[in-house]
Amino acid sequence: MSRNNRRLLADGIARAIVYAMALLALVPLSLVLLYTVANGLPALTHLDFFIHVERPVGIPGAGVAHAIVGTAVMVGLASLMSIPVGIIGGVNLVEYGRARVASWIRLAADVLVGTPSIAIGLFVYALLVAPFKHFSGFAGSVALAVLMLPVVIRATEAAVALVPGGLREAGLALGLARWRVALQLVLPAAAPGVLTGAMLAVARAAGETAPLLFTGFGNRFFTTNPAQPMSALPLIVYHDALTPYPSLVEQAWGAALMLILLTLVVNLASRYALRRQIALAGKL
Amino acid sequence: MVITTAVALLAPLLVIVIVLLLAGGAQPAIRQFGAQFLVSSAWNPVKQQFGAEPFIYGTLVTSILALAMALPVGVGTAVFLAEPSLPRIRGTIGIGVELLAAIPSVVYGIWGLYVFAPWLLMHLSRPISERFGSVPVLAGPARQTSVLTASIVLAVMILPTLAAISREVVRAVPSGLKENSFALGATWWETIWKVILPAARPGIFGATVLAFGRALGETIAVTMLIGNRPQIQTSLFGPAYTLASVIANEFTEATGTLYPAALIELGLILMLVALVVNLIALLLVRSVAGEGATR
């Protein structure tokens, strides 16, 4: 074989391997989706699953209503805390940030994204559970808020940076104060991207287990009071999956399917919203 | 402006406060054991003996194994995704990798426990350990929840981080390099292997370190799959324990002052290691592909 043919052969083989690697990355995704849907659907076909709470093993009609409400309350509270703060922080990075300081804050936000979620759980335990000697949904929501904050900051920043400078200059030329330009011109123009980031953070928080283990803790009963310990869908998956009872395991799969559906819908919707943001930025 | 800056400073402040509070909570254990804690392999809550060594060992072994498995797939995917050809397939794989990152840890856990672990035991772990059991790394008895099971699922979980950031890094290589290489008659693969990957090496190294940091701190899926036994054993098919999973498993049951403090100290170790690893990785990636790449 001539040298050139050898090179072409090597090229062909390498190409095949690289393409195979890329396809291989999709295998676990399809397997996880397939099995979660197959194992989770039976639980979701019972109305009891959505409207009842835990019952002793063997008694039919158990459900996860308490966990659905717990997730909604804790993620909701966490959103109220982290999204406004994160948006302000993200806008600040672009509109006011001195380059050096902004770069450090960005670095800190990225470090916070990479912080082990279990460490955040321990941190909130030391901050809000140990002093009061009482687990609470509120502590759980603070842990989730710490997790969401850097995601919202970075997403807001990305969306705001896409807004063309001409819009800011037009506002300033009309004599608007800088904060009004940021708040009333730039932020609305960046809204789809900011909302996308916030929704992704919500989806991420809804799926987190580790920060809730010693904060929200879990609760077998229905409660909407964040001063009480609270259950959540990921906690149900974690605890029930490790039991030997088929009915509980089925419930765990059902809760896992709900979590997957939530993250899939939010992620696919966010792609659509982000495309609109980029199109919008092009028109301005 | 003062208000918004104060808000933005919340992120760095949080990192510092987390470290300080954990250090505070770990005080009883730090005073009792000192530096001995890091190298002691005793973990006996009844006798009040605590040491971090088995957990540090388990965390490092699973993370390194996961990285070794995810690296070729992640970089291969990144090279593929950075190419301009085949836009339709590329889009699909790009979405797929993003969704892989979006799946909650606990879902990987339940899937690993009921679908993957039994399959792995039947088709890989048990046959191999029965045939090659005399090699210490492959010694039996093989179990469903093991170092290998946890590492493979961990590899899947860090794959999106590796692929996404490597893609940004590969894209950041100046296109002139690539065009010159083609103009000189190099094939596609020669261009990738001898021109693009060497130019992207610091960034890919950064992406690898970042993925390593994620692997160190991954909690729930690993807790469900690693077997949770505080021992140092060499077999891939045996159980182990990690820093994050011992905290997840034992913290709510820890009574007295020393036991919870020892667990918080494990959390502090994890936090500090993750912090250093993340900082190194982020600075590396930024130096190559800019601050947007780590988003």
Coordinates of C-alpha atoms in Angstrom, one line a residue:
Chain A
M1 CA 0.0 0.0 0.0
S2 CA 1.3 3.4 -0.9
R3 CA 2.0 6.0 1.7
N4 CA -1.0 8.1 0.6
N5 CA -3.4 5.2 0.7
R6 CA -2.2 4.5 4.2
R7 CA -2.9 8.0 5.2
L8 CA -6.3 7.9 3.7
L9 CA -7.1 4.7 5.4
A10 CA -6.0 6.1 8.8
D11 CA -8.2 9.1 8.1
G12 CA -11.2 6.9 7.4
I13 CA -10.7 4.8 10.5
A14 CA -10.2 7.8 12.7
R15 CA -13.3 9.5 11.3
A16 CA -15.3 6.4 12.0
I17 CA -14.0 6.3 15.6
V18 CA -14.8 9.9 16.2
Y19 CA -18.3 9.5 14.8
A20 CA -18.8 6.4 16.9
M21 CA -17.7 8.3 20.1
A22 CA -20.3 11.0 19.3
L23 CA -23.0 8.4 18.8
L24 CA -21.9 6.5 21.9
A25 CA -22.7 9.6 24.0
L26 CA -26.4 9.2 23.0
V27 CA -26.6 5.6 24.2
P28 CA -26.9 6.2 28.0
L29 CA -29.4 9.0 27.4
S30 CA -31.7 6.8 25.4
L31 CA -31.4 3.9 27.9
V32 CA -32.1 6.2 30.9
L33 CA -35.1 7.7 29.1
L34 CA -36.5 4.4 27.9
Y35 CA -36.3 2.6 31.2
T36 CA -37.6 5.5 33.2
V37 CA -40.6 5.9 31.0
A38 CA -41.3 2.1 30.9
N39 CA -40.9 1.7 34.7
G40 CA -42.5 5.0 35.7
L41 CA -45.6 5.0 33.6
P42 CA -47.5 2.4 35.7
A43 CA -47.4 4.6 38.7
L44 CA -48.5 7.7 36.8
T45 CA -51.6 6.0 35.5
H46 CA -53.2 5.9 39.0
L47 CA -54.9 9.1 40.1
D48 CA -54.0 8.2 43.7
F49 CA -50.4 8.8 42.9
F50 CA -51.0 12.5 42.5
I51 CA -53.6 13.2 45.2
H52 CA -52.8 10.9 48.1
V53 CA -49.9 10.8 50.5
E54 CA -47.7 7.9 51.7
R55 CA -49.4 4.9 53.3
P56 CA -48.0 2.0 55.1
V57 CA -46.7 -0.7 52.8
G58 CA -49.5 -3.1 51.7
I59 CA -52.3 -0.6 51.9
P60 CA -53.3 0.5 48.4
G61 CA -53.9 4.0 47.2
A62 CA -50.6 5.5 48.3
G63 CA -49.3 8.6 46.5
V64 CA -46.8 11.4 46.5
A65 CA -49.0 14.4 46.7
H66 CA -47.0 15.6 49.7
A67 CA -43.7 15.4 47.7
I68 CA -45.2 17.2 44.7
V69 CA -46.4 20.0 47.0
G70 CA -43.1 20.0 48.9
T71 CA -41.1 20.3 45.7
A72 CA -43.4 23.1 44.5
V73 CA -43.1 25.0 47.8
M74 CA -39.4 24.6 48.3
V75 CA -38.5 25.3 44.7
G76 CA -41.0 28.2 44.7
L77 CA -39.4 29.8 47.7
A78 CA -35.9 29.2 46.4
S79 CA -36.9 30.9 43.1
L80 CA -38.3 33.9 45.0
M81 CA -35.0 34.3 46.8
S82 CA -32.5 33.5 44.0
I83 CA -34.1 34.7 40.8
P84 CA -34.5 38.5 41.6
V85 CA -31.1 38.5 43.3
G86 CA -29.4 36.6 40.5
I87 CA -30.9 38.8 37.8
I88 CA -29.7 42.0 39.6
G89 CA -26.3 40.4 40.0
G90 CA -26.1 39.4 36.3
V91 CA -27.2 42.8 35.0
N92 CA -24.7 44.4 37.3
L93 CA -21.9 42.3 35.8
V94 CA -22.5 43.7 32.3
E95 CA -23.9 47.2 32.9
Y96 CA -21.8 48.4 35.8
G97 CA -19.0 45.9 36.3
R98 CA -15.5 47.2 36.3
A99 CA -13.7 44.6 34.2
R100 CA -11.4 43.3 36.9
V101 CA -14.1 43.0 39.6
A102 CA -16.6 41.5 37.2
S103 CA -14.1 38.9 36.2
W104 CA -13.6 37.9 39.8
I105 CA -17.3 37.7 40.4
R106 CA -17.8 35.5 37.3
L107 CA -15.1 33.2 38.6
A108 CA -16.8 33.0 42.0
A109 CA -20.1 32.2 40.4
D110 CA -18.5 29.4 38.3
V111 CA -16.8 28.0 41.4
L112 CA -20.2 28.1 43.2
V113 CA -21.7 26.1 40.3
G114 CA -19.1 23.5 40.8
T115 CA -19.4 23.3 44.6
P116 CA -20.5 19.8 45.7
S117 CA -24.2 20.1 46.4
I118 CA -23.8 18.0 49.6
A119 CA -21.5 20.6 50.9
I120 CA -24.2 23.2 50.3
G121 CA -26.6 20.9 52.3
L122 CA -24.1 20.8 55.2
F123 CA -23.6 24.5 55.1
V124 CA -27.4 25.3 55.3
Y125 CA -27.7 22.6 58.0
A126 CA -25.1 24.5 60.1
L127 CA -26.7 27.9 59.2
L128 CA -30.4 27.2 59.6
V129 CA -31.1 23.7 61.1
A130 CA -28.5 23.2 63.9
P131 CA -29.2 26.6 65.6
F132 CA -33.0 25.9 65.7
K133 CA -32.7 22.1 66.2
H134 CA -35.4 21.6 63.6
F135 CA -35.5 20.5 59.9
S136 CA -37.6 22.8 57.8
G137 CA -38.8 23.3 54.2
F138 CA -37.5 26.8 54.5
A139 CA -33.9 25.5 55.1
G140 CA -34.4 23.3 52.1
S141 CA -35.4 26.2 50.0
V142 CA -32.4 28.2 51.1
A143 CA -30.1 25.3 50.1
L144 CA -31.8 25.2 46.7
A145 CA -31.5 29.0 46.3
V146 CA -27.7 28.8 46.9
L147 CA -27.6 26.3 44.1
M148 CA -29.7 28.3 41.7
L149 CA -28.1 31.7 42.3
P150 CA -24.9 31.3 40.2
V151 CA -26.9 29.7 37.4
V152 CA -29.3 32.7 37.2
I153 CA -26.4 35.2 37.5
R154 CA -24.5 33.6 34.6
A155 CA -27.6 33.1 32.4
T156 CA -28.7 36.7 32.9
E157 CA -25.3 38.0 32.1
A158 CA -25.2 36.0 28.9
A159 CA -28.6 37.3 27.8
V160 CA -27.9 40.9 28.7
A161 CA -24.5 40.8 26.9
L162 CA -26.4 39.9 23.7
V163 CA -28.4 43.2 23.8
P164 CA -26.7 45.5 21.2
G165 CA -24.9 48.6 22.5
G166 CA -26.9 50.9 20.3
L167 CA -30.0 50.4 22.5
R168 CA -28.0 51.6 25.6
E169 CA -26.5 54.5 23.7
A170 CA -30.0 55.6 22.5
G171 CA -31.3 55.5 26.0
L172 CA -28.4 57.5 27.4
A173 CA -28.7 60.0 24.5
L174 CA -32.3 60.6 25.5
G175 CA -31.0 61.6 29.0
L176 CA -32.1 58.5 30.9
A177 CA -30.2 57.6 34.1
R178 CA -28.0 54.6 33.8
W179 CA -30.2 52.5 36.1
R180 CA -33.2 53.3 34.1
V181 CA -31.4 52.2 30.9
A182 CA -30.4 49.0 32.5
L183 CA -33.8 48.3 34.1
Q184 CA -36.3 49.6 31.5
L185 CA -34.4 49.1 28.2
V186 CA -31.8 46.5 28.5
L187 CA -33.5 44.0 30.8
P188 CA -36.8 43.9 28.8
A189 CA -34.8 43.3 25.6
A190 CA -33.0 40.5 27.3
A191 CA -36.2 39.0 28.9
P192 CA -36.5 35.8 26.9
G193 CA -32.9 34.8 27.7
V194 CA -33.2 35.8 31.3
L195 CA -36.4 33.8 31.7
T196 CA -34.8 30.8 30.0
G197 CA -31.9 30.9 32.5
A198 CA -34.3 31.1 35.4
M199 CA -36.4 28.2 34.2
L200 CA -33.2 26.1 33.7
A201 CA -32.2 26.9 37.3
V202 CA -35.7 25.9 38.5
A203 CA -35.5 22.6 36.7
R204 CA -32.1 21.9 38.1
A205 CA -33.2 22.8 41.7
A206 CA -36.3 20.5 41.3
G207 CA -34.1 17.5 40.6
E208 CA -31.6 18.0 43.4
T209 CA -31.6 15.6 46.3
A210 CA -28.3 16.0 48.2
P211 CA -28.9 19.6 49.5
L212 CA -32.4 18.5 50.9
L213 CA -31.2 15.5 52.9
F214 CA -30.5 17.4 56.0
T215 CA -32.5 20.6 55.4
G216 CA -36.0 19.8 54.0
F217 CA -35.4 16.3 55.4
G218 CA -38.6 14.7 54.1
N219 CA -42.0 14.3 55.7
R220 CA -44.5 11.5 55.4
F221 CA -47.4 13.8 55.8
F222 CA -48.9 16.6 53.7
T223 CA -47.8 20.1 54.7
T224 CA -47.6 23.4 53.0
N225 CA -45.9 25.0 56.0
P226 CA -42.3 25.8 55.3
A227 CA -41.5 25.8 59.0
Q228 CA -42.1 22.0 59.0
P229 CA -39.9 19.3 57.5
M230 CA -41.0 18.8 53.9
S231 CA -40.8 16.0 51.4
A232 CA -39.8 16.4 47.7
L233 CA -39.9 14.3 44.6
P234 CA -36.1 13.6 44.5
L235 CA -36.2 12.5 48.2
I236 CA -39.0 10.1 47.3
V237 CA -37.0 8.6 44.5
Y238 CA -33.9 8.3 46.8
H239 CA -35.6 6.8 49.8
D240 CA -38.2 4.6 48.1
A241 CA -35.8 3.2 45.5
L242 CA -33.6 1.8 48.3
T243 CA -36.5 -0.1 50.0
P244 CA -37.3 -3.8 49.3
Y245 CA -41.0 -3.1 48.7
P246 CA -42.1 -3.3 45.0
S247 CA -45.0 -0.8 45.6
L248 CA -42.5 1.8 46.9
V249 CA -40.0 1.1 44.1
E250 CA -42.8 1.6 41.6
Q251 CA -43.6 4.9 43.3
A252 CA -39.9 5.9 43.1
W253 CA -39.9 5.2 39.3
G254 CA -43.1 7.3 39.0
A255 CA -41.5 10.2 40.8
A256 CA -38.3 9.8 38.7
L257 CA -40.4 10.0 35.5
M258 CA -42.1 13.2 36.7
L259 CA -38.6 14.7 37.3
I260 CA -37.4 13.7 33.9
L261 CA -40.5 15.1 32.2
L262 CA -40.0 18.4 34.0
T263 CA -36.4 18.7 33.0
L264 CA -37.0 17.6 29.4
V265 CA -39.9 20.1 28.9
V266 CA -38.0 23.0 30.4
N267 CA -34.8 22.2 28.5
L268 CA -36.5 21.9 25.1
A269 CA -38.6 25.0 25.7
S270 CA -35.6 26.9 26.7
R271 CA -33.9 26.2 23.4
Y272 CA -36.9 27.7 21.6
A273 CA -36.8 30.8 23.9
L274 CA -33.1 31.2 23.4
R275 CA -33.4 31.1 19.6
R276 CA -36.0 33.9 19.9
Q277 CA -33.6 35.9 22.0
I278 CA -30.9 35.7 19.4
A279 CA -33.3 36.6 16.6
L280 CA -34.6 39.5 18.7
A281 CA -31.0 40.7 19.3
G282 CA -30.4 40.6 15.5
K283 CA -33.4 42.9 14.9
L284 CA -32.6 45.6 17.4
Chain B
M1 CA -25.1 50.8 41.6
V2 CA -24.0 50.2 45.2
I3 CA -26.9 47.8 45.7
T4 CA -26.4 45.8 42.5
T5 CA -22.7 45.5 43.2
A6 CA -23.4 44.3 46.7
V7 CA -25.7 41.7 45.2
A8 CA -23.1 40.6 42.7
L9 CA -20.6 40.2 45.5
L10 CA -22.9 37.6 47.1
A11 CA -21.5 34.8 45.0
P12 CA -17.9 35.2 46.2
L13 CA -19.1 35.8 49.7
L14 CA -21.1 32.6 49.7
V15 CA -18.1 30.5 48.8
I16 CA -16.1 32.0 51.7
V17 CA -19.0 31.6 54.2
I18 CA -19.5 28.0 53.2
V19 CA -15.9 27.2 53.9
L20 CA -15.9 29.1 57.3
L21 CA -19.1 27.5 58.5
L22 CA -18.0 24.0 57.6
A23 CA -14.6 24.7 59.3
G24 CA -16.5 25.8 62.4
G25 CA -18.8 22.8 62.5
A26 CA -15.8 20.4 62.1
Q27 CA -13.9 22.0 65.1
P28 CA -14.5 19.1 67.6
A29 CA -13.1 16.5 65.1
I30 CA -10.2 18.7 64.1
R31 CA -9.2 19.3 67.7
Q32 CA -9.6 15.6 68.6
F33 CA -7.8 14.0 65.6
G34 CA -5.6 16.8 64.1
A35 CA -3.8 15.9 60.9
Q36 CA -4.1 12.2 61.8
F37 CA -7.7 12.3 60.5
L38 CA -6.5 12.5 56.9
V39 CA -4.5 9.3 57.0
S40 CA -6.4 7.2 59.5
S41 CA -8.5 4.4 58.0
A42 CA -10.5 3.7 61.2
W43 CA -14.2 4.5 60.8
N44 CA -16.0 3.1 63.9
P45 CA -18.7 5.4 65.2
V46 CA -19.4 3.1 68.2
K47 CA -15.8 3.4 69.4
Q48 CA -15.7 7.1 68.4
Q49 CA -12.8 6.4 65.9
F50 CA -12.9 8.4 62.7
G51 CA -10.6 8.7 59.8
A52 CA -11.0 10.0 56.3
E53 CA -8.7 7.7 54.4
P54 CA -11.2 5.1 53.0
F55 CA -13.4 8.0 51.7
I56 CA -10.6 10.0 50.1
Y57 CA -9.5 6.7 48.5
G58 CA -12.9 5.8 47.2
T59 CA -13.6 9.4 45.9
L60 CA -10.3 9.5 44.0
V61 CA -10.6 6.0 42.6
T62 CA -14.1 6.4 41.3
S63 CA -13.4 9.9 39.9
I64 CA -10.2 8.9 38.1
L65 CA -11.9 5.8 36.6
A66 CA -14.9 7.9 35.5
L67 CA -12.6 10.4 33.9
A68 CA -10.5 7.7 32.1
M69 CA -13.8 6.4 30.6
A70 CA -15.4 9.7 29.8
L71 CA -12.3 11.4 28.3
P72 CA -12.1 9.7 24.9
V73 CA -15.9 9.8 24.4
G74 CA -16.1 13.4 25.5
V75 CA -13.2 14.7 23.4
G76 CA -14.4 12.6 20.4
T77 CA -17.9 14.2 20.8
A78 CA -16.4 17.6 21.1
V79 CA -14.3 17.2 17.9
F80 CA -17.5 16.0 16.1
L81 CA -19.6 18.8 17.5
A82 CA -17.1 21.5 16.5
E83 CA -17.1 20.3 12.9
P84 CA -19.2 22.3 10.4
S85 CA -20.3 19.2 8.5
L86 CA -23.5 17.2 9.0
P87 CA -25.5 20.0 10.7
R88 CA -28.7 17.9 11.3
I89 CA -26.9 15.0 13.1
R90 CA -24.7 17.4 15.0
G91 CA -27.7 19.3 16.3
T92 CA -29.3 16.1 17.5
I93 CA -26.2 15.0 19.3
G94 CA -25.7 18.5 20.8
I95 CA -29.2 18.4 22.2
G96 CA -28.7 14.9 23.5
V97 CA -25.5 15.9 25.4
E98 CA -27.3 18.8 26.9
L99 CA -30.2 16.6 28.1
L100 CA -27.7 14.2 29.5
A101 CA -26.5 17.0 31.8
A102 CA -30.1 17.9 32.7
I103 CA -31.1 14.5 34.0
P104 CA -31.2 14.6 37.8
S105 CA -28.6 12.7 39.7
V106 CA -31.2 10.6 41.6
V107 CA -32.6 9.4 38.3
Y108 CA -29.2 8.1 37.3
G109 CA -29.2 6.5 40.7
I110 CA -32.4 4.5 40.3
W111 CA -31.7 3.6 36.7
G112 CA -28.2 2.4 37.8
L113 CA -29.6 0.4 40.7
Y114 CA -32.4 -1.4 38.9
V115 CA -31.3 -1.5 35.2
F116 CA -27.6 -1.1 34.8
A117 CA -26.1 -2.7 37.9
P118 CA -27.8 -6.1 37.4
W119 CA -26.9 -6.1 33.7
L120 CA -23.3 -5.3 34.5
L121 CA -23.0 -8.0 37.1
M122 CA -24.5 -10.7 34.8
H123 CA -22.6 -9.8 31.6
L124 CA -19.3 -8.3 32.8
S125 CA -18.4 -8.3 36.5
R126 CA -19.3 -11.9 37.4
P127 CA -17.8 -13.6 34.3
I128 CA -14.6 -11.6 34.5
S129 CA -14.1 -12.1 38.2
E130 CA -14.7 -15.8 37.9
R131 CA -12.2 -16.2 35.2
F132 CA -9.5 -13.7 36.2
G133 CA -10.2 -13.5 40.0
S134 CA -6.6 -14.1 40.8
V135 CA -5.7 -10.6 39.6
P136 CA -6.3 -8.4 42.7
V137 CA -8.1 -5.6 40.7
L138 CA -10.6 -8.2 39.3
A139 CA -11.0 -10.2 42.4
G140 CA -14.5 -11.5 43.3
P141 CA -17.0 -12.0 44.7
A142 CA -18.5 -9.5 42.2
R143 CA -21.4 -7.3 43.5
Q144 CA -24.1 -5.3 41.8
T145 CA -23.1 -2.1 43.7
S146 CA -19.4 -1.7 43.3
V147 CA -16.6 0.7 42.4
L148 CA -17.0 -0.2 38.7
T149 CA -20.8 0.4 38.6
A150 CA -20.4 3.8 40.3
S151 CA -17.5 4.8 38.1
I152 CA -19.3 4.0 34.8
V153 CA -22.5 5.9 35.8
L154 CA -20.2 8.8 37.0
A155 CA -18.5 8.8 33.6
V156 CA -21.9 9.3 31.9
M157 CA -22.7 12.1 34.3
I158 CA -19.5 14.1 33.7
L159 CA -19.5 13.4 29.9
P160 CA -21.6 16.6 29.1
T161 CA -19.2 18.8 31.1
L162 CA -16.3 17.4 29.2
A163 CA -17.9 17.5 25.8
A164 CA -19.5 21.0 26.1
I165 CA -16.3 22.7 27.3
S166 CA -14.0 20.8 25.0
R167 CA -16.2 21.9 22.1
E168 CA -15.8 25.5 23.1
V169 CA -12.0 25.1 23.4
V170 CA -11.7 23.3 20.0
R171 CA -13.9 26.0 18.4
A172 CA -11.6 28.7 19.8
V173 CA -8.6 27.3 17.9
P174 CA -7.9 29.9 15.2
S175 CA -9.4 28.7 11.9
G176 CA -6.2 29.8 10.1
L177 CA -4.3 26.9 11.6
K178 CA -6.8 24.4 10.3
E179 CA -7.0 26.0 6.8
N180 CA -3.2 26.0 6.6
S181 CA -3.0 22.4 7.5
F182 CA -5.5 21.4 4.8
A183 CA -3.7 23.6 2.3
L184 CA -0.5 21.7 3.0
G185 CA -2.3 18.5 2.0
A186 CA -3.0 17.1 5.5
T187 CA -6.0 14.8 5.9
W188 CA -8.9 15.6 8.2
W189 CA -7.5 13.3 10.9
E190 CA -4.0 14.6 10.6
T191 CA -5.3 18.1 11.0
I192 CA -7.3 17.2 14.1
W193 CA -4.6 15.1 15.7
K194 CA -1.5 17.1 14.9
V195 CA -2.8 20.7 14.7
I196 CA -6.1 21.3 16.4
L197 CA -5.8 19.0 19.5
P198 CA -2.3 20.2 20.3
A199 CA -3.4 23.8 20.1
A200 CA -6.5 23.0 22.3
R201 CA -4.5 20.9 24.8
P202 CA -4.4 23.4 27.7
G203 CA -8.2 24.0 27.4
I204 CA -9.0 20.3 27.1
F205 CA -6.9 19.7 30.1
G206 CA -8.9 22.4 31.9
A207 CA -12.1 20.7 30.8
T208 CA -10.8 17.4 32.2
V209 CA -9.9 19.0 35.5
L210 CA -13.3 20.6 35.7
A211 CA -15.1 17.3 35.0
F212 CA -12.9 15.8 37.7
G213 CA -14.1 18.4 40.2
R214 CA -17.7 17.5 39.3
A215 CA -17.0 13.8 39.7
L216 CA -15.5 14.4 43.2
G217 CA -18.6 16.1 44.5
E218 CA -21.3 13.9 42.8
T219 CA -23.4 12.5 45.6
I220 CA -26.7 10.8 45.2
A221 CA -26.1 8.5 42.2
V222 CA -22.8 7.4 43.7
T223 CA -24.3 6.8 47.1
M224 CA -26.9 4.5 45.5
L225 CA -24.3 2.5 43.4
I226 CA -21.0 2.2 45.3
G227 CA -21.9 -0.3 48.0
N228 CA -21.1 2.0 50.9
R229 CA -18.5 0.2 52.9
P230 CA -15.7 2.2 54.6
Q231 CA -12.8 0.0 53.6
I232 CA -9.8 0.2 51.2
Q233 CA -9.9 -2.7 48.8
T234 CA -8.5 -3.0 45.4
S235 CA -11.1 -4.9 43.4
L236 CA -13.2 -3.0 40.9
F237 CA -16.1 -5.4 41.6
G238 CA -16.1 -4.7 45.4
P239 CA -17.8 -2.0 47.4
A240 CA -16.3 1.3 48.5
Y241 CA -17.4 4.6 49.9
T242 CA -16.9 8.3 48.9
L243 CA -16.6 11.5 50.9
A244 CA -20.0 12.8 49.6
S245 CA -21.8 9.5 50.0
V246 CA -20.8 8.9 53.6
I247 CA -22.1 12.3 54.5
A248 CA -25.4 11.7 52.6
N249 CA -25.8 8.3 54.3
E250 CA -24.8 8.8 57.8
F251 CA -25.2 12.5 58.7
T252 CA -28.9 12.3 59.8
E253 CA -28.1 9.4 62.0
A254 CA -24.9 10.8 63.5
T255 CA -25.3 11.4 67.3
G256 CA -23.1 12.9 69.9
T257 CA -20.6 15.7 69.0
L258 CA -17.7 13.9 67.5
Y259 CA -19.6 11.9 64.9
P260 CA -21.3 14.8 63.1
A261 CA -18.2 16.9 63.4
A262 CA -16.2 14.2 61.7
L263 CA -18.7 14.1 58.9
I264 CA -18.6 17.9 58.6
E265 CA -14.8 17.7 58.4
L266 CA -15.2 15.2 55.5
G267 CA -17.5 17.8 53.9
L268 CA -14.8 20.5 54.5
I269 CA -12.1 18.3 52.9
L270 CA -14.4 17.8 49.9
M271 CA -15.3 21.5 49.6
L272 CA -11.7 22.6 49.8
V273 CA -10.5 20.0 47.2
A274 CA -13.3 20.9 44.9
L275 CA -12.6 24.6 45.3
V276 CA -8.9 24.2 44.4
V277 CA -9.6 21.8 41.5
N278 CA -12.4 24.1 40.1
L279 CA -10.2 27.2 40.3
I280 CA -7.3 25.6 38.5
A281 CA -9.7 24.3 35.8
L282 CA -11.6 27.5 35.3
L283 CA -8.5 29.6 35.0
L284 CA -7.1 27.1 32.4
V285 CA -10.2 27.0 30.3
R286 CA -10.6 30.8 30.4
S287 CA -7.0 31.4 29.3
V288 CA -7.9 29.4 26.1
A289 CA -11.5 30.0 25.3
G290 CA -12.5 33.1 27.2
E291 CA -14.9 33.6 30.1
G292 CA -18.0 32.6 28.3
A293 CA -16.8 29.0 27.8
T294 CA -17.4 27.9 31.3
R295 CA -21.0 29.1 31.4

